[in-house]
Amino acid sequence: MIKFTGDYFGTYNEEDFEWPEVCRAMESDSETQEEDEDEDEDCDELGDRDAIAAHNAELEHEWEHPPCHGERQQEEAPLGQHPTIEEFPWHGAGAPLHCAGTTAFASYKDKLSGLENIWAPFTSRVDYEVAKWAKLCGAGSTALSELLAIDGLHDALGLSYQNSLIIVANEVFDVYSRNIMECVKALYSDPDLSQHLRHAPEHHYVDSDKTVRMYHDLHTGKWWWSTQKELETKKCRATVIPIILSLDKTQVMMFRNKSAYLVYMTIGNIPKEIPWILLTYLPTAKLEHITNKAARRQTSTNLFHACLHHILEPLRVPGEDSVAMARHPILACYSADYPEQLLTTGIKSGECPKCDVPQDKLGSILAALSLVDEDYGMWTRACQECGIKPVFKPFWEDLLHTKIFQSITPDVLHQLYQDIIKHLIEWIKEAYSEAEIDACCYRLPQNHNICLFMKGISSLSRVSGTEHNQICRFLLGVIIDIQLPGNLDSARLICAAHAILDFLYLAQYPCHTDQTLNLLDDALMCFHDNKGIFVDLGIRANFNLLKLHFFHHYVHMIKLYGTTDNYNTEYTERLHIDIAKDAYRATNHKDEYPQMTLWLERRKKMLWHDNFVQWRLAGDPPMTKHPTAKCVPLDHIICDYGATFFTEVLACYVVHTNQPTLSAVQLEREAAHIVLPFQTVATFHRVKFHTINASGYHDPTATIDLVHCQPPRKDNKGHIIPGHFDTVVVNEGDGGTTGVNGYHVAQVCVVFTLTSHAAAALFRTPAKAPTHFAYVEWFTPFRQPEANHGLYKISRILCNGERLASIINISDIHRSVHLIPKFGPVVPREWTSSTILELCSSFFVNSFSDRHAYLTII
């Protein structure tokens, strides 16, 4: 464990956290809001299609409860174990043809002059830092030019560069893209990724008998294995490079309706946590000079395919790359929202690209598309007979080993958060009182993983996927006690909402087995068993929703391409601010794309050089880190931090550490004789947690979880900011990777450390004593979860009317935990977010606060 200025940092093991998830505070008018993504009903619903209606009818049964926690825990137990690995039988897969040479940083270093200067090619550290600020944090080029024009500034700072002019081209349908193979080479040659590269497929099993499969990264899916096998029959020592594309359209300005069409790419050989690369800006011309709407749509479609055909041209010519392997770049996954799926595949609106175009039909589709150069009429009729629109030479037509309809992957962001979850929230708002829902929302306790909507959620408009994500984290908890109109039983509605949330969180697991995939099917079945409540309440007439239908494909696609975080558009959505919006703001807003690409190119080069500088600086000692408050008097610990029995429980902790075999009566008697050799302690107001994933990739800048224990304070205007004391899950010594056995909920009042002199005076073996401690107040143990919603109910432990408190080792804190108050039918209006932990008597443990909580609190 390592300390940091004002904080206390901890570390999770790979079994505890398997994905980074950085939660940010949001405002409802955040810049991350995207264009309104509401789709027309004819695009969103399947209407009265007999096949889907019949399928849904088969799922109608008497309503049932979601799977019990014990069953889930049993099915998920293998996720924390190391798998049994079966390697691809032909070991030549991914083998180098000859020595690959030096790393990218070493080659870059050799090209620089003045190797004795660590800041080369800049003349000094100031020279380098100003350039880094200008390209990564500074204003636009005009502002920088005016800064450098200040008389004497250039010489005073010792800068080695001058201002340069940007030449702006003005052409119709300009396509700004990177060479896709150069992007592949850049990812392969990155020295930070070299130890994590995957060159061959593997089968992972949870048991030594190899009967239950495990799926996570792309190389563990069935697609890579079958593709590798197919290639090996034709060419020995072949290396599959799975290309993953993600398409999304975003607005760069709201009031001028400026938009950007971005295509991102990555490869399946590297860890899925690695950021994606911007491949191209596609043209966003509205083609207003074409007055016929049908012709305009056809031209727009042809333009889209012509651009991607040009960009993906290098994939049609396999060869040898910079790492000296027989490379086979293959378009494996194509992640896009439904409108882009229609644009890509040519299917008709309302159809499913997975069901309505079976794989055995692909040959006839390709044959129909090939008629375009022979007979236009035959081409049109043949496409209609195959059930697709006549698309002129789609980009995927001649891509080697690519089956585009199979490559369409689940889209968690648009299918779940922006569609089904959006529908679920609207259904719940219609079923319950919006005033009570809002009253619960802005009275929730604070937590690092929870965004508080202080004006409620009923008045939100243009809700982004990030906001839907945040609402999901507390939605179930706030509706538990609210009554339905006419005092109807809300059990079925709660079960339906619980099932949808189960499916949402299960679908985002970073690792799946055949058994946990069965849980995914069970959650979907549970929703269908209970969805009739929305019909009974008059909220829905049917559930023929296209994206709800797509839920049936998740299990198959996970088995094919690994877990959904390999191809989730939620990752690329986060890049829009840097790659689209910030780039647009750096331009003069006229003919912006040449300027945006130049800005991104310069930014990329500076980021690359900054990584190179950090590589050369590797090994320097870290910064010194300090507590938040160095000398806090003990009476302030009691009054400001609320640690009422601080001296008493610290004395008990010292005695128990020195003499662990004493009984409770003996311990209390011995503790009465302990005299603390200090009157102040150093405190930390935050405890942060980082993670290393299963592949060993570590992002030290990502805060996975954070625990606050901060007393009341005043802001710059003299207003009092209430104290913030989080609740946590404490490992009592036998806690496992999943489940609540061996864990206990407590509220942290103060995190502190003792001086070496104090530790030596108190502990018999100071070297073995902890260095950091926490004063906590306990809640009741976990018992059986509630039947309908599956949440655990707890309350504070009182002893003679006082809260039970203890001192614990800071390393026993497993993670923060969010508690949802038991509000009752009507929320007491005197409760507030800052006082509710003190005023409420009973709470539900929120297992939906983040993905790790859902995986562990079962």
PDB file of N, CA, C and O in Angstrom, residues 430-482:
ATOM      1  N   GLU A 430     -44.167   5.929 -15.336  1.00  0.00           N
ATOM      2  CA  GLU A 430     -45.607   5.873 -15.560  1.00  0.00           C
ATOM      3  C   GLU A 430     -46.313   5.064 -14.482  1.00  0.00           C
ATOM      4  O   GLU A 430     -47.453   5.354 -14.116  1.00  0.00           O
ATOM      5  N   ALA A 431     -45.638   4.046 -13.961  1.00  0.00           N
ATOM      6  CA  ALA A 431     -46.273   3.161 -12.978  1.00  0.00           C
ATOM      7  C   ALA A 431     -46.327   3.782 -11.593  1.00  0.00           C
ATOM      8  O   ALA A 431     -47.316   3.618 -10.866  1.00  0.00           O
ATOM      9  N   TYR A 432     -45.289   4.502 -11.204  1.00  0.00           N
ATOM     10  CA  TYR A 432     -45.196   5.057  -9.860  1.00  0.00           C
ATOM     11  C   TYR A 432     -45.369   6.569  -9.886  1.00  0.00           C
ATOM     12  O   TYR A 432     -45.441   7.196 -10.940  1.00  0.00           O
ATOM     13  N   SER A 433     -45.366   7.134  -8.682  1.00  0.00           N
ATOM     14  CA  SER A 433     -45.428   8.585  -8.534  1.00  0.00           C
ATOM     15  C   SER A 433     -44.052   9.178  -8.828  1.00  0.00           C
ATOM     16  O   SER A 433     -43.068   8.833  -8.165  1.00  0.00           O
ATOM     17  N   GLU A 434     -43.985  10.079  -9.822  1.00  0.00           N
ATOM     18  CA  GLU A 434     -42.700  10.695 -10.151  1.00  0.00           C
ATOM     19  C   GLU A 434     -42.174  11.532  -8.999  1.00  0.00           C
ATOM     20  O   GLU A 434     -40.962  11.633  -8.788  1.00  0.00           O
ATOM     21  N   ALA A 435     -43.080  12.130  -8.235  1.00  0.00           N
ATOM     22  CA  ALA A 435     -42.644  12.957  -7.110  1.00  0.00           C
ATOM     23  C   ALA A 435     -41.920  12.119  -6.062  1.00  0.00           C
ATOM     24  O   ALA A 435     -40.881  12.537  -5.523  1.00  0.00           O
ATOM     25  N   GLU A 436     -42.418  10.914  -5.781  1.00  0.00           N
ATOM     26  CA  GLU A 436     -41.760  10.056  -4.797  1.00  0.00           C
ATOM     27  C   GLU A 436     -40.441   9.517  -5.325  1.00  0.00           C
ATOM     28  O   GLU A 436     -39.469   9.391  -4.585  1.00  0.00           O
ATOM     29  N   ILE A 437     -40.395   9.195  -6.624  1.00  0.00           N
ATOM     30  CA  ILE A 437     -39.138   8.726  -7.215  1.00  0.00           C
ATOM     31  C   ILE A 437     -38.076   9.809  -7.102  1.00  0.00           C
ATOM     32  O   ILE A 437     -36.930   9.544  -6.698  1.00  0.00           O
ATOM     33  N   ASP A 438     -38.442  11.052  -7.442  1.00  0.00           N
ATOM     34  CA  ASP A 438     -37.477  12.155  -7.362  1.00  0.00           C
ATOM     35  C   ASP A 438     -37.058  12.416  -5.922  1.00  0.00           C
ATOM     36  O   ASP A 438     -35.887  12.704  -5.643  1.00  0.00           O
ATOM     37  N   ALA A 439     -38.018  12.318  -4.987  1.00  0.00           N
ATOM     38  CA  ALA A 439     -37.694  12.550  -3.575  1.00  0.00           C
ATOM     39  C   ALA A 439     -36.674  11.535  -3.083  1.00  0.00           C
ATOM     40  O   ALA A 439     -35.783  11.864  -2.285  1.00  0.00           O
ATOM     41  N   CYS A 440     -36.785  10.300  -3.543  1.00  0.00           N
ATOM     42  CA  CYS A 440     -35.797   9.282  -3.164  1.00  0.00           C
ATOM     43  C   CYS A 440     -34.445   9.562  -3.806  1.00  0.00           C
ATOM     44  O   CYS A 440     -33.392   9.372  -3.176  1.00  0.00           O
ATOM     45  N   CYS A 441     -34.459  10.007  -5.071  1.00  0.00           N
ATOM     46  CA  CYS A 441     -33.205  10.178  -5.815  1.00  0.00           C
ATOM     47  C   CYS A 441     -32.279  11.180  -5.161  1.00  0.00           C
ATOM     48  O   CYS A 441     -31.069  10.935  -5.044  1.00  0.00           O
ATOM     49  N   TYR A 442     -32.808  12.338  -4.743  1.00  0.00           N
ATOM     50  CA  TYR A 442     -31.885  13.336  -4.196  1.00  0.00           C
ATOM     51  C   TYR A 442     -31.714  13.215  -2.682  1.00  0.00           C
ATOM     52  O   TYR A 442     -31.163  14.112  -2.046  1.00  0.00           O
ATOM     53  N   ARG A 443     -32.176  12.115  -2.108  1.00  0.00           N
ATOM     54  CA  ARG A 443     -31.892  11.837  -0.703  1.00  0.00           C
ATOM     55  C   ARG A 443     -30.990  10.613  -0.530  1.00  0.00           C
ATOM     56  O   ARG A 443     -30.765  10.164   0.593  1.00  0.00           O
ATOM     57  N   LEU A 444     -30.484  10.083  -1.618  1.00  0.00           N
ATOM     58  CA  LEU A 444     -29.586   8.939  -1.524  1.00  0.00           C
ATOM     59  C   LEU A 444     -28.264   9.335  -0.887  1.00  0.00           C
ATOM     60  O   LEU A 444     -27.776  10.454  -1.101  1.00  0.00           O
ATOM     61  N   PRO A 445     -27.636   8.451  -0.122  1.00  0.00           N
ATOM     62  CA  PRO A 445     -26.298   8.751   0.416  1.00  0.00           C
ATOM     63  C   PRO A 445     -25.278   8.887  -0.707  1.00  0.00           C
ATOM     64  O   PRO A 445     -25.431   8.316  -1.790  1.00  0.00           O
ATOM     65  N   GLN A 446     -24.221   9.627  -0.424  1.00  0.00           N
ATOM     66  CA  GLN A 446     -23.160   9.806  -1.414  1.00  0.00           C
ATOM     67  C   GLN A 446     -22.294   8.555  -1.495  1.00  0.00           C
ATOM     68  O   GLN A 446     -22.128   7.829  -0.527  1.00  0.00           O
ATOM     69  N   ASN A 447     -21.756   8.344  -2.698  1.00  0.00           N
ATOM     70  CA  ASN A 447     -20.817   7.245  -2.916  1.00  0.00           C
ATOM     71  C   ASN A 447     -20.034   7.544  -4.178  1.00  0.00           C
ATOM     72  O   ASN A 447     -20.558   8.194  -5.095  1.00  0.00           O
ATOM     73  N   HIS A 448     -18.790   7.074  -4.216  1.00  0.00           N
ATOM     74  CA  HIS A 448     -17.934   7.343  -5.377  1.00  0.00           C
ATOM     75  C   HIS A 448     -18.554   6.830  -6.668  1.00  0.00           C
ATOM     76  O   HIS A 448     -18.374   7.429  -7.727  1.00  0.00           O
ATOM     77  N   ASN A 449     -19.288   5.736  -6.616  1.00  0.00           N
ATOM     78  CA  ASN A 449     -19.842   5.121  -7.815  1.00  0.00           C
ATOM     79  C   ASN A 449     -21.261   5.578  -8.135  1.00  0.00           C
ATOM     80  O   ASN A 449     -21.863   5.064  -9.076  1.00  0.00           O
ATOM     81  N   ILE A 450     -21.798   6.508  -7.367  1.00  0.00           N
ATOM     82  CA  ILE A 450     -23.174   6.949  -7.546  1.00  0.00           C
ATOM     83  C   ILE A 450     -23.196   8.438  -7.858  1.00  0.00           C
ATOM     84  O   ILE A 450     -22.580   9.242  -7.162  1.00  0.00           O
ATOM     85  N   CYS A 451     -23.926   8.798  -8.919  1.00  0.00           N
ATOM     86  CA  CYS A 451     -24.163  10.204  -9.233  1.00  0.00           C
ATOM     87  C   CYS A 451     -25.518  10.596  -8.657  1.00  0.00           C
ATOM     88  O   CYS A 451     -26.533   9.937  -8.930  1.00  0.00           O
ATOM     89  N   LEU A 452     -25.549  11.645  -7.861  1.00  0.00           N
ATOM     90  CA  LEU A 452     -26.792  12.112  -7.259  1.00  0.00           C
ATOM     91  C   LEU A 452     -27.480  13.099  -8.200  1.00  0.00           C
ATOM     92  O   LEU A 452     -26.895  14.108  -8.588  1.00  0.00           O
ATOM     93  N   PHE A 453     -28.703  12.799  -8.562  1.00  0.00           N
ATOM     94  CA  PHE A 453     -29.508  13.699  -9.379  1.00  0.00           C
ATOM     95  C   PHE A 453     -30.328  14.564  -8.422  1.00  0.00           C
ATOM     96  O   PHE A 453     -31.418  14.175  -7.991  1.00  0.00           O
ATOM     97  N   MET A 454     -29.802  15.739  -8.087  1.00  0.00           N
ATOM     98  CA  MET A 454     -30.388  16.567  -7.043  1.00  0.00           C
ATOM     99  C   MET A 454     -31.713  17.200  -7.450  1.00  0.00           C
ATOM    100  O   MET A 454     -32.395  17.779  -6.610  1.00  0.00           O
ATOM    101  N   LYS A 455     -32.091  17.091  -8.718  1.00  0.00           N
ATOM    102  CA  LYS A 455     -33.410  17.545  -9.164  1.00  0.00           C
ATOM    103  C   LYS A 455     -34.289  16.377  -9.580  1.00  0.00           C
ATOM    104  O   LYS A 455     -35.340  16.574 -10.194  1.00  0.00           O
ATOM    105  N   GLY A 456     -33.861  15.158  -9.254  1.00  0.00           N
ATOM    106  CA  GLY A 456     -34.625  13.983  -9.629  1.00  0.00           C
ATOM    107  C   GLY A 456     -34.345  13.562 -11.056  1.00  0.00           C
ATOM    108  O   GLY A 456     -33.515  14.147 -11.760  1.00  0.00           O
ATOM    109  N   ILE A 457     -35.060  12.535 -11.505  1.00  0.00           N
ATOM    110  CA  ILE A 457     -34.850  12.016 -12.854  1.00  0.00           C
ATOM    111  C   ILE A 457     -36.066  12.196 -13.748  1.00  0.00           C
ATOM    112  O   ILE A 457     -35.987  11.954 -14.950  1.00  0.00           O
ATOM    113  N   SER A 458     -37.195  12.627 -13.193  1.00  0.00           N
ATOM    114  CA  SER A 458     -38.422  12.707 -13.993  1.00  0.00           C
ATOM    115  C   SER A 458     -38.369  13.839 -15.012  1.00  0.00           C
ATOM    116  O   SER A 458     -39.013  13.759 -16.058  1.00  0.00           O
ATOM    117  N   SER A 459     -37.604  14.900 -14.732  1.00  0.00           N
ATOM    118  CA  SER A 459     -37.565  16.057 -15.633  1.00  0.00           C
ATOM    119  C   SER A 459     -36.379  16.028 -16.585  1.00  0.00           C
ATOM    120  O   SER A 459     -36.182  16.989 -17.344  1.00  0.00           O
ATOM    121  N   LEU A 460     -35.582  14.963 -16.576  1.00  0.00           N
ATOM    122  CA  LEU A 460     -34.413  14.897 -17.450  1.00  0.00           C
ATOM    123  C   LEU A 460     -34.842  14.798 -18.909  1.00  0.00           C
ATOM    124  O   LEU A 460     -35.818  14.116 -19.242  1.00  0.00           O
ATOM    125  N   SER A 461     -34.113  15.473 -19.774  1.00  0.00           N
ATOM    126  CA  SER A 461     -34.346  15.379 -21.216  1.00  0.00           C
ATOM    127  C   SER A 461     -33.017  15.134 -21.913  1.00  0.00           C
ATOM    128  O   SER A 461     -31.958  15.445 -21.385  1.00  0.00           O
ATOM    129  N   ARG A 462     -33.083  14.546 -23.095  1.00  0.00           N
ATOM    130  CA  ARG A 462     -31.887  14.235 -23.854  1.00  0.00           C
ATOM    131  C   ARG A 462     -30.879  13.490 -22.973  1.00  0.00           C
ATOM    132  O   ARG A 462     -29.712  13.864 -22.844  1.00  0.00           O
ATOM    133  N   VAL A 463     -31.346  12.425 -22.366  1.00  0.00           N
ATOM    134  CA  VAL A 463     -30.534  11.688 -21.397  1.00  0.00           C
ATOM    135  C   VAL A 463     -29.480  10.871 -22.140  1.00  0.00           C
ATOM    136  O   VAL A 463     -29.795  10.137 -23.079  1.00  0.00           O
ATOM    137  N   SER A 464     -28.245  10.998 -21.732  1.00  0.00           N
ATOM    138  CA  SER A 464     -27.145  10.283 -22.377  1.00  0.00           C
ATOM    139  C   SER A 464     -27.028   8.866 -21.841  1.00  0.00           C
ATOM    140  O   SER A 464     -27.632   8.500 -20.827  1.00  0.00           O
ATOM    141  N   GLY A 465     -26.240   8.060 -22.526  1.00  0.00           N
ATOM    142  CA  GLY A 465     -25.998   6.706 -22.066  1.00  0.00           C
ATOM    143  C   GLY A 465     -25.320   6.678 -20.710  1.00  0.00           C
ATOM    144  O   GLY A 465     -25.584   5.797 -19.887  1.00  0.00           O
ATOM    145  N   THR A 466     -24.434   7.641 -20.451  1.00  0.00           N
ATOM    146  CA  THR A 466     -23.762   7.709 -19.160  1.00  0.00           C
ATOM    147  C   THR A 466     -24.755   7.964 -18.039  1.00  0.00           C
ATOM    148  O   THR A 466     -24.653   7.390 -16.953  1.00  0.00           O
ATOM    149  N   GLU A 467     -25.743   8.820 -18.303  1.00  0.00           N
ATOM    150  CA  GLU A 467     -26.753   9.107 -17.280  1.00  0.00           C
ATOM    151  C   GLU A 467     -27.679   7.901 -17.073  1.00  0.00           C
ATOM    152  O   GLU A 467     -28.066   7.606 -15.937  1.00  0.00           O
ATOM    153  N   HIS A 468     -28.031   7.208 -18.146  1.00  0.00           N
ATOM    154  CA  HIS A 468     -28.809   5.983 -17.977  1.00  0.00           C
ATOM    155  C   HIS A 468     -28.022   4.964 -17.153  1.00  0.00           C
ATOM    156  O   HIS A 468     -28.600   4.237 -16.322  1.00  0.00           O
ATOM    157  N   ASN A 469     -26.732   4.893 -17.384  1.00  0.00           N
ATOM    158  CA  ASN A 469     -25.862   4.012 -16.606  1.00  0.00           C
ATOM    159  C   ASN A 469     -25.942   4.356 -15.126  1.00  0.00           C
ATOM    160  O   ASN A 469     -26.074   3.473 -14.263  1.00  0.00           O
ATOM    161  N   GLN A 470     -25.892   5.646 -14.796  1.00  0.00           N
ATOM    162  CA  GLN A 470     -25.941   6.068 -13.403  1.00  0.00           C
ATOM    163  C   GLN A 470     -27.308   5.811 -12.779  1.00  0.00           C
ATOM    164  O   GLN A 470     -27.403   5.401 -11.622  1.00  0.00           O
ATOM    165  N   ILE A 471     -28.375   6.011 -13.535  1.00  0.00           N
ATOM    166  CA  ILE A 471     -29.717   5.788 -12.993  1.00  0.00           C
ATOM    167  C   ILE A 471     -29.918   4.309 -12.657  1.00  0.00           C
ATOM    168  O   ILE A 471     -30.560   3.957 -11.663  1.00  0.00           O
ATOM    169  N   CYS A 472     -29.354   3.433 -13.496  1.00  0.00           N
ATOM    170  CA  CYS A 472     -29.480   1.987 -13.248  1.00  0.00           C
ATOM    171  C   CYS A 472     -28.911   1.582 -11.901  1.00  0.00           C
ATOM    172  O   CYS A 472     -29.336   0.579 -11.321  1.00  0.00           O
ATOM    173  N   ARG A 473     -27.977   2.343 -11.397  1.00  0.00           N
ATOM    174  CA  ARG A 473     -27.260   1.942 -10.192  1.00  0.00           C
ATOM    175  C   ARG A 473     -28.110   2.068  -8.928  1.00  0.00           C
ATOM    176  O   ARG A 473     -27.771   1.467  -7.906  1.00  0.00           O
ATOM    177  N   PHE A 474     -29.175   2.852  -8.982  1.00  0.00           N
ATOM    178  CA  PHE A 474     -30.018   2.976  -7.793  1.00  0.00           C
ATOM    179  C   PHE A 474     -31.498   2.796  -8.104  1.00  0.00           C
ATOM    180  O   PHE A 474     -32.339   2.872  -7.200  1.00  0.00           O
ATOM    181  N   LEU A 475     -31.857   2.546  -9.360  1.00  0.00           N
ATOM    182  CA  LEU A 475     -33.264   2.513  -9.777  1.00  0.00           C
ATOM    183  C   LEU A 475     -34.061   1.482  -8.986  1.00  0.00           C
ATOM    184  O   LEU A 475     -35.165   1.769  -8.504  1.00  0.00           O
ATOM    185  N   LEU A 476     -33.542   0.269  -8.851  1.00  0.00           N
ATOM    186  CA  LEU A 476     -34.285  -0.775  -8.157  1.00  0.00           C
ATOM    187  C   LEU A 476     -34.507  -0.410  -6.698  1.00  0.00           C
ATOM    188  O   LEU A 476     -35.595  -0.631  -6.148  1.00  0.00           O
ATOM    189  N   GLY A 477     -33.489   0.157  -6.065  1.00  0.00           N
ATOM    190  CA  GLY A 477     -33.601   0.455  -4.636  1.00  0.00           C
ATOM    191  C   GLY A 477     -34.636   1.508  -4.307  1.00  0.00           C
ATOM    192  O   GLY A 477     -35.279   1.446  -3.249  1.00  0.00           O
ATOM    193  N   VAL A 478     -34.828   2.490  -5.201  1.00  0.00           N
ATOM    194  CA  VAL A 478     -35.741   3.585  -4.868  1.00  0.00           C
ATOM    195  C   VAL A 478     -37.204   3.220  -5.083  1.00  0.00           C
ATOM    196  O   VAL A 478     -38.089   3.915  -4.589  1.00  0.00           O
ATOM    197  N   ILE A 479     -37.496   2.136  -5.818  1.00  0.00           N
ATOM    198  CA  ILE A 479     -38.890   1.793  -6.085  1.00  0.00           C
ATOM    199  C   ILE A 479     -39.393   0.665  -5.195  1.00  0.00           C
ATOM    200  O   ILE A 479     -40.564   0.285  -5.285  1.00  0.00           O
ATOM    201  N   ILE A 480     -38.547   0.142  -4.323  1.00  0.00           N
ATOM    202  CA  ILE A 480     -38.926  -1.036  -3.527  1.00  0.00           C
ATOM    203  C   ILE A 480     -40.178  -0.766  -2.689  1.00  0.00           C
ATOM    204  O   ILE A 480     -41.100  -1.592  -2.638  1.00  0.00           O
ATOM    205  N   ASP A 481     -40.231   0.388  -2.020  1.00  0.00           N
ATOM    206  CA  ASP A 481     -41.321   0.648  -1.074  1.00  0.00           C
ATOM    207  C   ASP A 481     -42.433   1.523  -1.652  1.00  0.00           C
ATOM    208  O   ASP A 481     -43.452   1.741  -0.984  1.00  0.00           O
ATOM    209  N   ILE A 482     -42.255   2.066  -2.858  1.00  0.00           N
ATOM    210  CA  ILE A 482     -43.300   2.925  -3.435  1.00  0.00           C
ATOM    211  C   ILE A 482     -44.480   2.066  -3.861  1.00  0.00           C
ATOM    212  O   ILE A 482     -44.310   1.004  -4.461  1.00  0.00           O
TER     213      ILE A 482
END
